[in-house]
């Protein structure tokens, strides 16, 4: 069971990395931080430049959410190593298997997750 989860997390990690690599560069300091590459201007019209800035902004927000998910995925893999995987970081109860099935990188049980959101 844990082996499958580990595999799933590793696949997710590779997938996230390859998505990020398409438009961002990994920043080695701090580790796990990514920077969106600014699209190159080719001396086009001003509107074109504005479009690229807009595109850059949306890429940057996508980059942030991918980066966060990648970070959580790495942390979940770390917890597997430390045998603390599947335990809620807040109340220390076991996170339900159904939840881990959907969100393998989950840090909190459903209850705590609802609480942190509100
Ligand atoms: Zn909890």
mmCIF file with all atom_site columns, C-alpha atoms and ligand atoms in Angstrom, residues 88 90-92 108-109 112, ligand 1:
data_model
loop_
_atom_site.group_PDB
_atom_site.id
_atom_site.type_symbol
_atom_site.label_atom_id
_atom_site.label_alt_id
_atom_site.label_comp_id
_atom_site.label_asym_id
_atom_site.label_entity_id
_atom_site.label_seq_id
_atom_site.pdbx_PDB_ins_code
_atom_site.Cartn_x
_atom_site.Cartn_y
_atom_site.Cartn_z
_atom_site.occupancy
_atom_site.B_iso_or_equiv
_atom_site.pdbx_formal_charge
_atom_site.auth_seq_id
_atom_site.auth_comp_id
_atom_site.auth_asym_id
_atom_site.auth_atom_id
_atom_site.pdbx_PDB_model_num
ATOM   1 C  CA  . UNK A 1 88  ? -2.079 14.609 10.219 1.00 0.00 ? 88  UNK A CA  1
ATOM   2 C  CA  . UNK A 1 90  ? -1.905 19.113 13.155 1.00 0.00 ? 90  UNK A CA  1
ATOM   3 C  CA  . UNK A 1 91  ? -3.891 16.645 15.255 1.00 0.00 ? 91  UNK A CA  1
ATOM   4 C  CA  . UNK A 1 92  ? -1.628 13.600 14.578 1.00 0.00 ? 92  UNK A CA  1
ATOM   5 C  CA  . UNK A 1 108 ? -3.759 17.358 7.213  1.00 0.00 ? 108 UNK A CA  1
ATOM   6 C  CA  . UNK A 1 109 ? -6.773 15.189 7.810  1.00 0.00 ? 109 UNK A CA  1
ATOM   7 C  CA  . UNK A 1 112 ? -7.952 20.002 10.072 1.00 0.00 ? 112 UNK A CA  1
HETATM 8 ZN ZN1 . LIG B 2 .   ? -6.009 16.528 11.775 1.00 0.00 ? 1   LIG B ZN1 1
#
